[in-house]
XYZ file of C-alpha atoms in Angstrom:
224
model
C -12.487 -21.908 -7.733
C -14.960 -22.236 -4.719
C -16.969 -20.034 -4.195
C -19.308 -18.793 -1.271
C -22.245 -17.759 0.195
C -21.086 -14.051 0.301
C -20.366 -14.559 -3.309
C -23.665 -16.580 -3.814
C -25.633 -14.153 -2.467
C -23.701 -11.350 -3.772
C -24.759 -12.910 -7.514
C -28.504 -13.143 -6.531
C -28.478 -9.502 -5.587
C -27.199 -8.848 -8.582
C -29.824 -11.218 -10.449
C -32.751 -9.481 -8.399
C -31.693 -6.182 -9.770
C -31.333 -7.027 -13.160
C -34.803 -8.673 -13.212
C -35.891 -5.158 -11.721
C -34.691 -3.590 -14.352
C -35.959 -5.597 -17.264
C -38.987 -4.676 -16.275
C -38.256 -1.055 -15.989
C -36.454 -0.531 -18.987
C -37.235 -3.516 -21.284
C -33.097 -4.802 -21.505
C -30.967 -6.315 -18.688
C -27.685 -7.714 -18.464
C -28.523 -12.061 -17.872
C -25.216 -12.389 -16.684
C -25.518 -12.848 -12.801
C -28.676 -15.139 -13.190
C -27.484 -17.754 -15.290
C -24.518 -17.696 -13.176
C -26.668 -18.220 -10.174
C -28.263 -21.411 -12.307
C -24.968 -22.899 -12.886
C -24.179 -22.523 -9.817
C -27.293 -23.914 -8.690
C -27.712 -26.493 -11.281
C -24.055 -27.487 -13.043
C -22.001 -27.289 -9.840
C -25.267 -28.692 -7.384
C -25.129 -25.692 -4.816
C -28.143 -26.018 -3.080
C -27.776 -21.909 -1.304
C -27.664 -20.908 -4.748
C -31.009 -23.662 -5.578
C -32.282 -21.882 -2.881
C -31.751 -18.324 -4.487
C -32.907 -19.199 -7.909
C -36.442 -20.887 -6.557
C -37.300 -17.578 -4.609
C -36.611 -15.429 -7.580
C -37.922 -17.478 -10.482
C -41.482 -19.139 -8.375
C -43.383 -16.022 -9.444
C -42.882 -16.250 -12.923
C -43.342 -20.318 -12.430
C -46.420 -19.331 -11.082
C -47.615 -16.311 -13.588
C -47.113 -18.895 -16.620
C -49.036 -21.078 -14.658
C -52.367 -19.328 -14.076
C -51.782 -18.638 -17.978
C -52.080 -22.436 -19.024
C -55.831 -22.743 -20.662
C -56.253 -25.432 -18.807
C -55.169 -24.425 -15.325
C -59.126 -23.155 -14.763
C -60.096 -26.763 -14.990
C -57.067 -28.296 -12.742
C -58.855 -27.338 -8.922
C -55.105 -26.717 -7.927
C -53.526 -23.176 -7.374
C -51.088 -22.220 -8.850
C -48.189 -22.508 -6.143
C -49.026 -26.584 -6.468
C -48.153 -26.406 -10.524
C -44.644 -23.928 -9.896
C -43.294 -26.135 -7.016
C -43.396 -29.339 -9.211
C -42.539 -27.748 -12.677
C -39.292 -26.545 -10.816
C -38.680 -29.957 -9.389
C -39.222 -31.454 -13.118
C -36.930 -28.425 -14.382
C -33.953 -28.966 -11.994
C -33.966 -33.153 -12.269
C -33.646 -32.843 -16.052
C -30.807 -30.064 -15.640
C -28.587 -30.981 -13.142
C -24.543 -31.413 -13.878
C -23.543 -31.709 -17.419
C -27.442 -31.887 -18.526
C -27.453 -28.321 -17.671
C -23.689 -27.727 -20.633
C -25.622 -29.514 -22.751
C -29.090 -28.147 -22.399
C -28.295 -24.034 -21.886
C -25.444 -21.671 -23.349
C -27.746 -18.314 -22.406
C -29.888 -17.009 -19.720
C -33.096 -16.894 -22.241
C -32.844 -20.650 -23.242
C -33.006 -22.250 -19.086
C -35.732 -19.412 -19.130
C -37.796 -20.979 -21.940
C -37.936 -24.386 -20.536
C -38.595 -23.448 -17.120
C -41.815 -22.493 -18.909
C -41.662 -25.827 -21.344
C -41.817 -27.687 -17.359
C -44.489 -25.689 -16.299
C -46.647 -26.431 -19.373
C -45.830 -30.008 -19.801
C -46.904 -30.004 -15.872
C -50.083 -28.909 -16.206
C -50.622 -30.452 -19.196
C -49.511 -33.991 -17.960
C -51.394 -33.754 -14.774
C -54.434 -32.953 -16.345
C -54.123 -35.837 -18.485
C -53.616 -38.541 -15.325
C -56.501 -40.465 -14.114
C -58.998 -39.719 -10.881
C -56.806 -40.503 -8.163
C -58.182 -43.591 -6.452
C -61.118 -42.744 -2.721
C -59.376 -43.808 0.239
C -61.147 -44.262 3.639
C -61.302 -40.874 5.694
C -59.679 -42.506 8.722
C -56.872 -43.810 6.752
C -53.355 -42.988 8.440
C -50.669 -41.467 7.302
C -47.669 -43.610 5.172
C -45.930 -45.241 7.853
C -42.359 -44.627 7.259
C -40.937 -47.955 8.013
C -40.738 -50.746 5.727
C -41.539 -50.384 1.896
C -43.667 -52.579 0.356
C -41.980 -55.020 -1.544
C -43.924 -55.065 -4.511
C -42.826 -51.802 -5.244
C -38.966 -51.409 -3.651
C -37.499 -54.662 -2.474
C -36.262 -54.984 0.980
C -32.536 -55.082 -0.223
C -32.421 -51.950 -2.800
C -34.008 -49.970 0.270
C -31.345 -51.272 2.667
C -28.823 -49.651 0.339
C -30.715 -46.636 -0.291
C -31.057 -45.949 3.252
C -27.138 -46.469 3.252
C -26.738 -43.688 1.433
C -29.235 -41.579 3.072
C -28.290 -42.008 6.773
C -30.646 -39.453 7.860
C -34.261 -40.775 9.077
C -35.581 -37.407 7.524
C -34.426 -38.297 4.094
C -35.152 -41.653 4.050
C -38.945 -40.351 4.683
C -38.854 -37.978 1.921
C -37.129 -40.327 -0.276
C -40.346 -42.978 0.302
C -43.159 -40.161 0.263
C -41.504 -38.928 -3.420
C -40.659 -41.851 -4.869
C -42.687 -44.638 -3.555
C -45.936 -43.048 -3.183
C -45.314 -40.603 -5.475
C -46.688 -37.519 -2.894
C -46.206 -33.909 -3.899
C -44.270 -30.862 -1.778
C -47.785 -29.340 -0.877
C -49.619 -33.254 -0.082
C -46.543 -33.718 2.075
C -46.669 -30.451 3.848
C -50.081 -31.307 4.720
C -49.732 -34.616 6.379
C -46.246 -33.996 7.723
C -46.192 -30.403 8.895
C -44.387 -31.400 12.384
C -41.490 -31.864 10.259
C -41.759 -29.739 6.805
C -43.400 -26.157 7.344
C -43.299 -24.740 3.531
C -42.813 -26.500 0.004
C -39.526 -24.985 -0.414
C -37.731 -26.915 2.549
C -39.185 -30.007 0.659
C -38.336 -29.253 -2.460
C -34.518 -28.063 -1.499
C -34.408 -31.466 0.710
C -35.501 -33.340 -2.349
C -33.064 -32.238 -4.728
C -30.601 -33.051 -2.311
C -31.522 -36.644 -1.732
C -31.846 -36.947 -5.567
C -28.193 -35.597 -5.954
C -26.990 -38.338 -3.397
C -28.518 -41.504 -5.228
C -27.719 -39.691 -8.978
C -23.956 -40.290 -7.858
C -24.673 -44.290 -7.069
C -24.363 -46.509 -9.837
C -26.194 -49.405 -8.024
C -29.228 -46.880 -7.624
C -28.849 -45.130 -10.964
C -31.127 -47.906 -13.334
C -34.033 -47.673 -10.706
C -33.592 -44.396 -9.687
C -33.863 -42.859 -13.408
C -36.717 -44.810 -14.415
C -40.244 -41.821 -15.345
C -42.110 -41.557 -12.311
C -45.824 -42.092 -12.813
C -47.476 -38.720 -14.192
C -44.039 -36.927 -14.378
């Protein structure tokens, strides 16, 4: 049954409310949220992505300022909830998400398993390398082919026709940039994390869905 955005947003009304009213009363009925996630997350609709980032960031963020070592990270905590929710959706998209969650309280919990095992894990990385001040931005054009051949870009860009995506697709992947670093160096085209991180699960539910892409594309990211 399709369903749509009157009934999408009809749902995250619904979800708002209830989350109101656990924290009146204590007890709330999970129902319309973890509908909203499958929606989001099992069935890939990215209105109700959108919906379920906007409701769930401030508790991303809340369990982030918690970590003990979040003090000691120099990042706010907006930096920490935009990538734990990246890391939560691209290990709970399509059938991950049957597998993974049968009630609202168990996608809840590993949300905040991500947003530990964020902070955590970037904590752990080493001292990002000093560049030169007057270094410009990642050209867009041509990967380098020690890291993504000429011919496995080719195709990617096959499947992402848009220039836009192709961008994002390098800035993520290739030089492994965050939402917030790539709000800052391309604001003329991204304004706010969010469009980033919507745009990015996109892309990633594009090349999930190509088997040619699949081996490369699934491989850990450095410091994910």
């Amino acid at each position: 049954m399709s369903v749509d955005e009157r009934d999408i947003q009809a749902l995250a009304d619904n979800c708002i409310a209830e989350n109101a009213r656990y924290q009146r009363e204590g007890h709330s009925d999970p129902a319309p949220c973890f509908e909203l996630l499958r929606l989001a997350l099992a069935d890939s609709h990215p209105l109700a992505l959108e919906h379920i980032y906007a409701i769930y960031k401030p508790r991303l963020e809340r369990w982030a300022s918690l970590h003990p070592l979040f003090a000691d990270s120099d990042e706010d905590a907006e930096f920490f909830a935009d990538w734990a929710f990246t890391n939560f959706i691209n290990a709970s998209t399509g059938d991950n998400f049957r597998r993974k969650f049968t009630s609202l309280p168990a996608a809840i919990r590993y949300m905040r398993v991500c947003t530990h095992n964020t902070i955590s894990g970037y904590m752990r990385k080493p001292p990002p390398a000093l560049l030169p001040e007057d270094l410009d931005p990642p050209d867009p054009t041509p990967l380098d082919t020690d890291l993504l051949n000429d011919q496995l870009w080719a195709h990617i860009c096959q499947r992402l026709p848009d220039p836009t995506h192709q961008l994002l697709a390098r800035l993520v992947f290739v030089l492994d940039m965050k939402p917030r670093e790539i709000v800052q160096e391309y604001s003329h085209i991204w304004q706010r994390e969010r469009e980033v991180s919507v745009m990015l699960y996109r892309i990633r539910l594009t090349l999930r869905g190509d088997d040619e892409l699949k081996h490369w594309f699934d491989s850990p990211a450095p410091h994910a």
